[in-house]
CSV table of C-alpha atoms and ligand atoms in Angstrom, one decimal:
chain,number,residue,atom,x,y,z
A,390,UNK,CA,-5.2,10.9,3.1
A,391,UNK,CA,-2.4,11.7,0.6
A,392,UNK,CA,1.1,12.0,1.9
A,393,UNK,CA,2.1,15.8,1.9
A,394,UNK,CA,4.4,16.5,-1.1
A,395,UNK,CA,7.3,17.8,1.1
A,396,UNK,CA,7.0,15.2,3.8
A,397,UNK,CA,10.2,14.8,5.7
A,398,UNK,CA,12.0,17.6,3.8
A,399,UNK,CA,14.2,20.1,5.7
A,400,UNK,CA,13.9,23.7,4.4
A,401,UNK,CA,15.5,27.2,5.1
A,402,UNK,CA,13.6,30.4,4.1
A,403,UNK,CA,15.9,33.4,4.7
A,404,UNK,CA,13.8,36.4,5.7
A,405,UNK,CA,11.0,34.2,6.8
A,406,UNK,CA,9.5,36.3,9.5
A,407,UNK,CA,7.1,38.5,7.4
A,408,UNK,CA,5.6,39.0,4.0
A,409,UNK,CA,6.6,36.4,1.3
A,410,UNK,CA,9.0,34.5,3.4
A,411,UNK,CA,6.7,33.9,6.0
A,412,UNK,CA,3.9,32.9,3.6
A,413,UNK,CA,6.5,30.5,1.9
A,414,UNK,CA,7.3,29.0,5.2
A,415,UNK,CA,3.8,28.4,6.1
A,416,UNK,CA,3.1,26.6,2.7
A,417,UNK,CA,6.3,24.4,3.3
A,418,UNK,CA,4.9,23.3,6.6
A,419,UNK,CA,1.4,22.6,5.1
A,420,UNK,CA,3.2,20.2,2.8
A,421,UNK,CA,5.1,18.4,5.5
A,422,UNK,CA,8.4,20.2,5.6
A,423,UNK,CA,10.4,21.1,8.6
A,424,UNK,CA,11.3,24.8,8.2
A,425,UNK,CA,14.1,27.0,9.6
A,426,UNK,CA,13.4,30.7,9.2
A,427,UNK,CA,15.9,33.7,9.6
A,428,UNK,CA,15.5,37.4,10.2
A,429,UNK,CA,17.5,40.0,11.9
A,430,UNK,CA,14.8,41.4,14.4
A,431,UNK,CA,14.6,38.9,17.4
A,432,UNK,CA,11.1,39.9,18.6
A,433,UNK,CA,9.6,39.6,15.0
A,434,UNK,CA,11.4,36.2,14.5
A,435,UNK,CA,10.2,34.8,17.9
A,436,UNK,CA,6.6,35.8,17.0
A,437,UNK,CA,6.8,34.4,13.4
A,438,UNK,CA,8.2,31.1,14.7
A,439,UNK,CA,5.6,30.8,17.3
A,440,UNK,CA,2.9,31.4,14.7
A,441,UNK,CA,4.3,28.8,12.4
A,442,UNK,CA,4.2,26.3,15.2
A,443,UNK,CA,6.3,23.1,16.1
A,444,UNK,CA,7.5,22.5,12.5
A,445,UNK,CA,9.3,25.9,12.5
A,446,UNK,CA,12.7,27.1,14.1
A,447,UNK,CA,13.8,30.7,14.1
A,448,UNK,CA,17.6,31.5,13.9
A,449,UNK,CA,18.5,35.2,14.2
A,450,UNK,CA,20.7,36.0,11.3
A,451,UNK,CA,21.7,38.6,8.9
A,452,UNK,CA,21.8,37.2,5.3
A,453,UNK,CA,24.7,39.7,4.4
A,454,UNK,CA,27.0,38.3,7.1
A,455,UNK,CA,28.9,35.2,6.1
A,456,UNK,CA,29.6,34.1,9.8
A,457,UNK,CA,25.8,34.3,10.6
A,458,UNK,CA,24.9,32.1,7.6
A,459,UNK,CA,27.7,29.6,8.3
A,460,UNK,CA,26.1,29.5,12.0
A,461,UNK,CA,22.8,28.8,10.3
A,462,UNK,CA,24.2,26.0,8.3
A,463,UNK,CA,25.9,24.5,11.3
A,464,UNK,CA,22.6,24.6,13.2
A,465,UNK,CA,20.8,22.7,10.6
A,466,UNK,CA,23.8,20.3,10.1
A,467,UNK,CA,23.6,19.5,13.8
A,468,UNK,CA,20.0,18.9,13.9
A,469,UNK,CA,19.4,17.0,10.6
A,470,UNK,CA,22.6,16.5,8.9
A,471,UNK,CA,21.3,18.0,5.6
A,472,UNK,CA,19.1,20.7,3.9
A,473,UNK,CA,16.6,19.7,1.0
A,474,UNK,CA,15.1,23.1,0.1
A,475,UNK,CA,16.7,26.7,0.3
A,476,UNK,CA,14.6,29.8,-0.5
A,477,UNK,CA,17.0,32.7,-0.6
A,478,UNK,CA,14.2,35.4,0.0
A,479,UNK,CA,15.6,38.1,2.4
A,480,UNK,CA,15.6,41.3,0.3
A,481,UNK,CA,14.0,44.5,-0.4
A,482,UNK,CA,14.2,48.0,-1.6
A,483,UNK,CA,12.3,51.1,-2.1
A,484,UNK,CA,11.7,53.8,-4.8
A,485,UNK,CA,13.7,56.8,-4.9
A,486,UNK,CA,14.2,59.4,-7.7
A,487,UNK,CA,17.6,59.0,-9.3
A,488,UNK,CA,18.4,62.5,-8.3
A,489,UNK,CA,18.0,61.6,-4.6
A,490,UNK,CA,19.5,58.2,-4.5
A,491,UNK,CA,22.3,58.0,-1.8
A,492,UNK,CA,25.4,55.9,-1.7
A,493,UNK,CA,23.9,54.2,1.4
A,494,UNK,CA,20.8,53.2,-0.4
A,495,UNK,CA,22.8,51.7,-3.2
A,496,UNK,CA,25.1,50.0,-1.0
A,497,UNK,CA,22.2,48.6,1.2
A,498,UNK,CA,20.1,47.3,-1.7
A,499,UNK,CA,23.3,45.7,-3.5
A,500,UNK,CA,24.2,44.2,0.0
A,501,UNK,CA,20.9,42.5,0.8
A,502,UNK,CA,19.7,41.6,-2.7
A,503,UNK,CA,23.0,40.5,-4.1
A,504,UNK,CA,25.6,39.9,-1.6
A,505,UNK,CA,23.2,38.4,0.7
A,506,UNK,CA,22.0,35.9,-1.7
A,507,UNK,CA,25.4,34.9,-2.8
A,508,UNK,CA,26.7,34.5,0.9
A,509,UNK,CA,23.4,32.5,1.7
A,510,UNK,CA,23.9,30.0,-1.1
A,511,UNK,CA,27.6,29.6,-0.6
A,512,UNK,CA,27.3,29.2,3.2
A,513,UNK,CA,24.6,26.5,2.9
A,514,UNK,CA,26.3,24.5,0.2
A,515,UNK,CA,28.0,22.3,2.7
A,516,UNK,CA,24.7,21.2,4.1
A,517,UNK,CA,22.6,21.1,1.0
A,518,UNK,CA,22.3,17.5,-0.1
A,519,UNK,CA,22.8,16.4,-3.7
A,520,UNK,CA,19.7,16.8,-5.7
A,521,UNK,CA,18.5,19.6,-3.4
A,522,UNK,CA,16.4,22.6,-4.6
A,523,UNK,CA,17.5,26.1,-4.3
A,524,UNK,CA,15.1,29.0,-5.3
A,525,UNK,CA,16.1,32.7,-5.2
A,526,UNK,CA,13.5,35.5,-4.9
A,527,UNK,CA,13.9,37.9,-7.7
A,528,UNK,CA,11.1,40.3,-8.9
A,529,UNK,CA,9.2,41.3,-12.1
A,530,UNK,CA,11.0,44.7,-11.8
A,531,UNK,CA,14.2,43.0,-13.3
A,532,UNK,CA,12.6,43.3,-16.8
A,533,UNK,CA,10.5,46.6,-16.1
A,534,UNK,CA,11.4,50.2,-16.0
A,535,UNK,CA,9.6,51.2,-12.9
A,536,UNK,CA,10.1,54.8,-11.8
A,537,UNK,CA,12.6,55.0,-8.9
A,538,UNK,CA,13.3,51.4,-8.6
A,539,UNK,CA,16.5,51.3,-11.0
A,540,UNK,CA,18.9,50.0,-8.4
A,541,UNK,CA,16.4,47.4,-6.9
A,542,UNK,CA,15.4,46.2,-10.5
A,543,UNK,CA,19.2,45.8,-11.3
A,544,UNK,CA,19.8,43.7,-8.2
A,545,UNK,CA,16.9,41.6,-9.1
A,546,UNK,CA,18.3,41.2,-12.6
A,547,UNK,CA,21.4,40.0,-11.0
A,548,UNK,CA,19.6,37.6,-8.9
A,549,UNK,CA,18.0,35.9,-12.1
A,550,UNK,CA,21.4,35.7,-13.6
A,551,UNK,CA,22.9,34.1,-10.4
A,552,UNK,CA,20.3,31.4,-10.7
A,553,UNK,CA,21.3,30.5,-14.2
A,554,UNK,CA,25.1,30.5,-13.5
A,555,UNK,CA,24.5,28.4,-10.2
A,556,UNK,CA,22.5,25.9,-12.3
A,557,UNK,CA,25.7,25.0,-14.2
A,558,UNK,CA,28.0,25.5,-11.2
A,559,UNK,CA,26.1,22.9,-9.2
A,560,UNK,CA,25.1,20.5,-12.0
A,561,UNK,CA,27.6,17.9,-10.7
A,562,UNK,CA,25.6,17.8,-7.5
A,563,UNK,CA,22.2,17.6,-9.3
A,564,UNK,CA,21.0,20.8,-7.3
A,565,UNK,CA,18.3,22.6,-9.2
A,566,UNK,CA,18.5,26.4,-9.1
A,567,UNK,CA,15.5,28.6,-10.1
A,568,UNK,CA,14.2,32.0,-9.3
A,569,UNK,CA,10.8,33.3,-8.7
A,570,UNK,CA,9.6,36.7,-9.9
A,571,UNK,CA,6.7,38.0,-7.7
A,572,UNK,CA,4.5,40.7,-9.1
A,573,UNK,CA,2.9,43.1,-6.9
A,574,UNK,CA,2.2,41.4,-3.4
A,575,UNK,CA,1.5,43.9,-0.5
A,576,UNK,CA,3.4,42.8,2.6
A,577,UNK,CA,4.8,44.4,5.7
A,578,UNK,CA,7.7,45.5,3.7
A,579,UNK,CA,5.5,48.0,1.8
A,580,UNK,CA,4.9,49.7,5.2
A,581,UNK,CA,8.3,49.6,7.0
A,582,UNK,CA,10.8,49.4,4.1
A,583,UNK,CA,8.8,51.5,1.3
A,584,UNK,CA,7.2,53.7,4.1
A,585,UNK,CA,3.7,53.6,2.6
A,586,UNK,CA,0.8,54.0,4.9
A,587,UNK,CA,-2.1,51.5,5.1
A,588,UNK,CA,-4.2,53.9,3.0
A,589,UNK,CA,-1.6,54.3,0.4
A,590,UNK,CA,-1.1,50.5,0.1
A,591,UNK,CA,-4.8,49.9,-0.3
A,592,UNK,CA,-5.1,52.6,-2.9
A,593,UNK,CA,-2.0,51.5,-4.8
A,594,UNK,CA,-3.4,47.8,-4.8
A,595,UNK,CA,-6.7,48.8,-6.1
A,596,UNK,CA,-5.3,51.0,-8.9
A,597,UNK,CA,-2.7,48.4,-10.0
A,598,UNK,CA,-5.2,45.5,-9.9
A,599,UNK,CA,-7.0,47.2,-13.0
A,600,UNK,CA,-3.5,46.5,-15.0
A,601,UNK,CA,-3.3,42.8,-13.8
A,602,UNK,CA,-5.0,40.2,-16.0
A,603,UNK,CA,-5.9,38.1,-12.9
A,604,UNK,CA,-7.8,41.1,-11.6
A,605,UNK,CA,-6.2,41.3,-8.2
A,606,UNK,CA,-2.7,41.8,-6.5
A,607,UNK,CA,-0.9,38.8,-5.5
A,608,UNK,CA,-0.7,37.1,-2.0
A,609,UNK,CA,2.2,35.5,0.0
A,610,UNK,CA,0.4,32.2,-0.6
A,611,UNK,CA,0.5,32.6,-4.5
A,612,UNK,CA,4.3,32.9,-4.0
A,613,UNK,CA,4.4,30.1,-1.6
A,614,UNK,CA,2.5,27.8,-3.9
A,615,UNK,CA,5.1,28.5,-6.7
A,616,UNK,CA,8.0,27.8,-4.1
A,617,UNK,CA,6.5,24.6,-3.1
A,618,UNK,CA,6.0,23.5,-6.8
A,619,UNK,CA,9.7,24.4,-7.7
A,620,UNK,CA,11.0,22.6,-4.4
A,621,UNK,CA,8.9,19.6,-5.2
A,622,UNK,CA,9.6,16.4,-7.1
A,623,UNK,CA,7.0,17.7,-9.7
A,624,UNK,CA,9.6,20.2,-10.8
A,625,UNK,CA,12.4,17.5,-11.0
A,626,UNK,CA,13.2,18.5,-14.7
A,627,UNK,CA,13.0,22.4,-14.2
A,628,UNK,CA,16.2,24.2,-13.4
A,629,UNK,CA,17.7,27.6,-14.4
A,630,UNK,CA,14.3,29.3,-15.0
A,631,UNK,CA,12.6,32.2,-13.7
A,632,UNK,CA,9.1,31.6,-12.7
A,633,UNK,CA,7.1,34.8,-13.0
A,634,UNK,CA,4.1,34.8,-10.5
A,635,UNK,CA,2.4,38.0,-11.3
A,636,UNK,CA,-1.2,37.4,-12.4
A,637,UNK,CA,-0.1,38.1,-15.9
A,638,UNK,CA,0.9,41.6,-15.3
A,639,UNK,CA,4.2,41.7,-17.1
A,640,UNK,CA,3.2,39.5,-20.1
A,641,UNK,CA,-0.4,40.2,-21.0
A,642,UNK,CA,-2.0,43.5,-21.8
A,643,UNK,CA,-5.0,44.0,-19.5
A,644,UNK,CA,-6.3,47.2,-20.7
A,645,UNK,CA,-9.6,47.9,-22.8
A,646,UNK,CA,-9.4,47.9,-26.6
B,984,NAP,N1,6.2,42.1,-2.0
B,984,NAP,C1,6.5,42.3,-3.2
B,984,NAP,O1,5.6,43.0,-4.0
B,984,NAP,C2,7.6,41.7,-3.9
B,984,NAP,C3,7.7,41.7,-5.3
B,984,NAP,C4,8.7,41.1,-5.9
B,984,NAP,C5,9.8,40.5,-5.1
B,984,NAP,N2,9.7,40.7,-3.7
B,984,NAP,C6,10.9,40.2,-3.0
B,984,NAP,O2,10.4,39.2,-2.0
B,984,NAP,C7,11.3,39.4,-1.0
B,984,NAP,C8,10.6,39.5,0.4
B,984,NAP,O3,9.8,40.7,0.3
B,984,NAP,P1,8.6,41.1,1.1
B,984,NAP,O4,7.7,42.0,0.4
B,984,NAP,O5,8.1,39.8,1.8
B,984,NAP,O6,9.3,41.9,2.3
B,984,NAP,P2,9.1,42.0,3.9
B,984,NAP,O7,7.8,41.8,4.4
B,984,NAP,O8,9.9,43.3,4.2
B,984,NAP,O9,10.0,40.9,4.4
B,984,NAP,C9,11.5,40.9,4.4
B,984,NAP,C10,12.0,39.7,5.2
B,984,NAP,O10,13.4,39.7,5.0
B,984,NAP,C11,14.1,39.9,6.3
B,984,NAP,N3,15.3,40.6,6.0
B,984,NAP,C12,15.6,41.8,5.6
B,984,NAP,N4,16.8,42.1,5.5
B,984,NAP,C13,17.5,41.0,6.0
B,984,NAP,C14,18.8,40.5,6.1
B,984,NAP,N5,19.8,41.4,5.9
B,984,NAP,N6,19.1,39.5,6.7
B,984,NAP,C15,18.1,38.6,7.0
B,984,NAP,N7,16.8,38.8,6.7
B,984,NAP,C16,16.5,40.1,6.4
B,984,NAP,C17,13.0,40.8,7.3
B,984,NAP,O11,13.3,40.6,8.5
B,984,NAP,P3,14.2,41.6,9.4
B,984,NAP,O12,14.0,43.0,8.7
B,984,NAP,O13,13.9,41.5,10.8
B,984,NAP,O14,15.7,41.0,9.1
B,984,NAP,C18,11.8,40.0,6.8
B,984,NAP,O15,11.8,38.7,7.4
B,984,NAP,C19,12.5,40.3,-1.1
B,984,NAP,O16,13.6,39.8,-1.9
B,984,NAP,C20,11.6,41.2,-2.1
B,984,NAP,O17,12.6,42.0,-3.0
B,984,NAP,C21,8.8,41.2,-3.1
C-alpha cells in the first residue's frame, strides 16, 4: 500500500465543523494528516470532531479574535511543536440588495472574511514551520458580479490579494501561500447563513447546474481534493495562485449555441 501523501503532517482548518472546512478536514485525515479544527459553536464542534475520529481535535475559537487564535497556536505548539498545513477557511456571507445592506452586515462580512483571515495567519506564524503551506478560502464571486453579493465578493477579492502579498512576505521562510476559489457548493451555510430552505437549495442547485460545464454543483470533497493537492509536495512549485474549483462555471460558456 502507498504511504498517504500527507502522512505525519499537522494541519489546522478554521471553520472545520461544517461544509467545506469539514470536507477538507476529512480529506486531510484520509491522506494521513493529524487535523485541528475550529469553530465557535461548541456542540457543533464536538460533533464534528467525533465524526472525524481520533486524528481530529476540536478547539473552540473565533477566527476574528486574536487571543483565540493565539491560544490555538499555543495548543498546537504544545502538542506537536509545529504546524505544516493551514487552511484559513472560516468565512461566509449572504445576498442582500444594496439598498438594504446594514452596517452590521458590512462589519460582520469584513470581520470574518478579511480580519479573521489576517489574524489567523498572523497568529499561526510562530508555529508554522519553514516550508509550510497556507491556503486561504476565497470564492469565484471575487471576479463575478452576483446580485446582492457585492460586499462578500469584495472581501473574497481581498482574500485573493492577501495570498499574493503573503507569498512575498513569507518568501524568506519558503512558506507557500495560495487561495482556492470554490464555485457553487451547497453546504450547511446555505441554510443557517444564507437562510435558504432545503427546497430552495435543491431548486437552486438544479438550476445552476445547467450553467456549469461539469454538469453539477460542487461538493466539499471537490474542494478538499484541491486543498490536499495545494498542501502536498506535488504543489511544491505552486505559490501565489488562486485555484478556481468551480466545474468550469466562471471560465467556460456552458449554454447551447
Ligand atoms: N459553499 C460555497 O458555495 C462556497 C463558495 C465559495 C466560497 N465559500 C467559502 O468557503 C468557506 C466555508 O463556507 P461553507 O459554505 O462551508 O460555510 P458553512 O457550512 O457555514 O461553514 C462555515 C464554518 O466556519 C465556521 N465559522 C464561521 N464564522 C466563524 C468565526 N468567526 N470563527 C471561527 N469559525 C467560524 C462555522 O462554525 P461556527 O458558526 O460554529 O463558528 C463553520 O464551521 C467560507 O469562507 C465561504 O465564504 C463557500
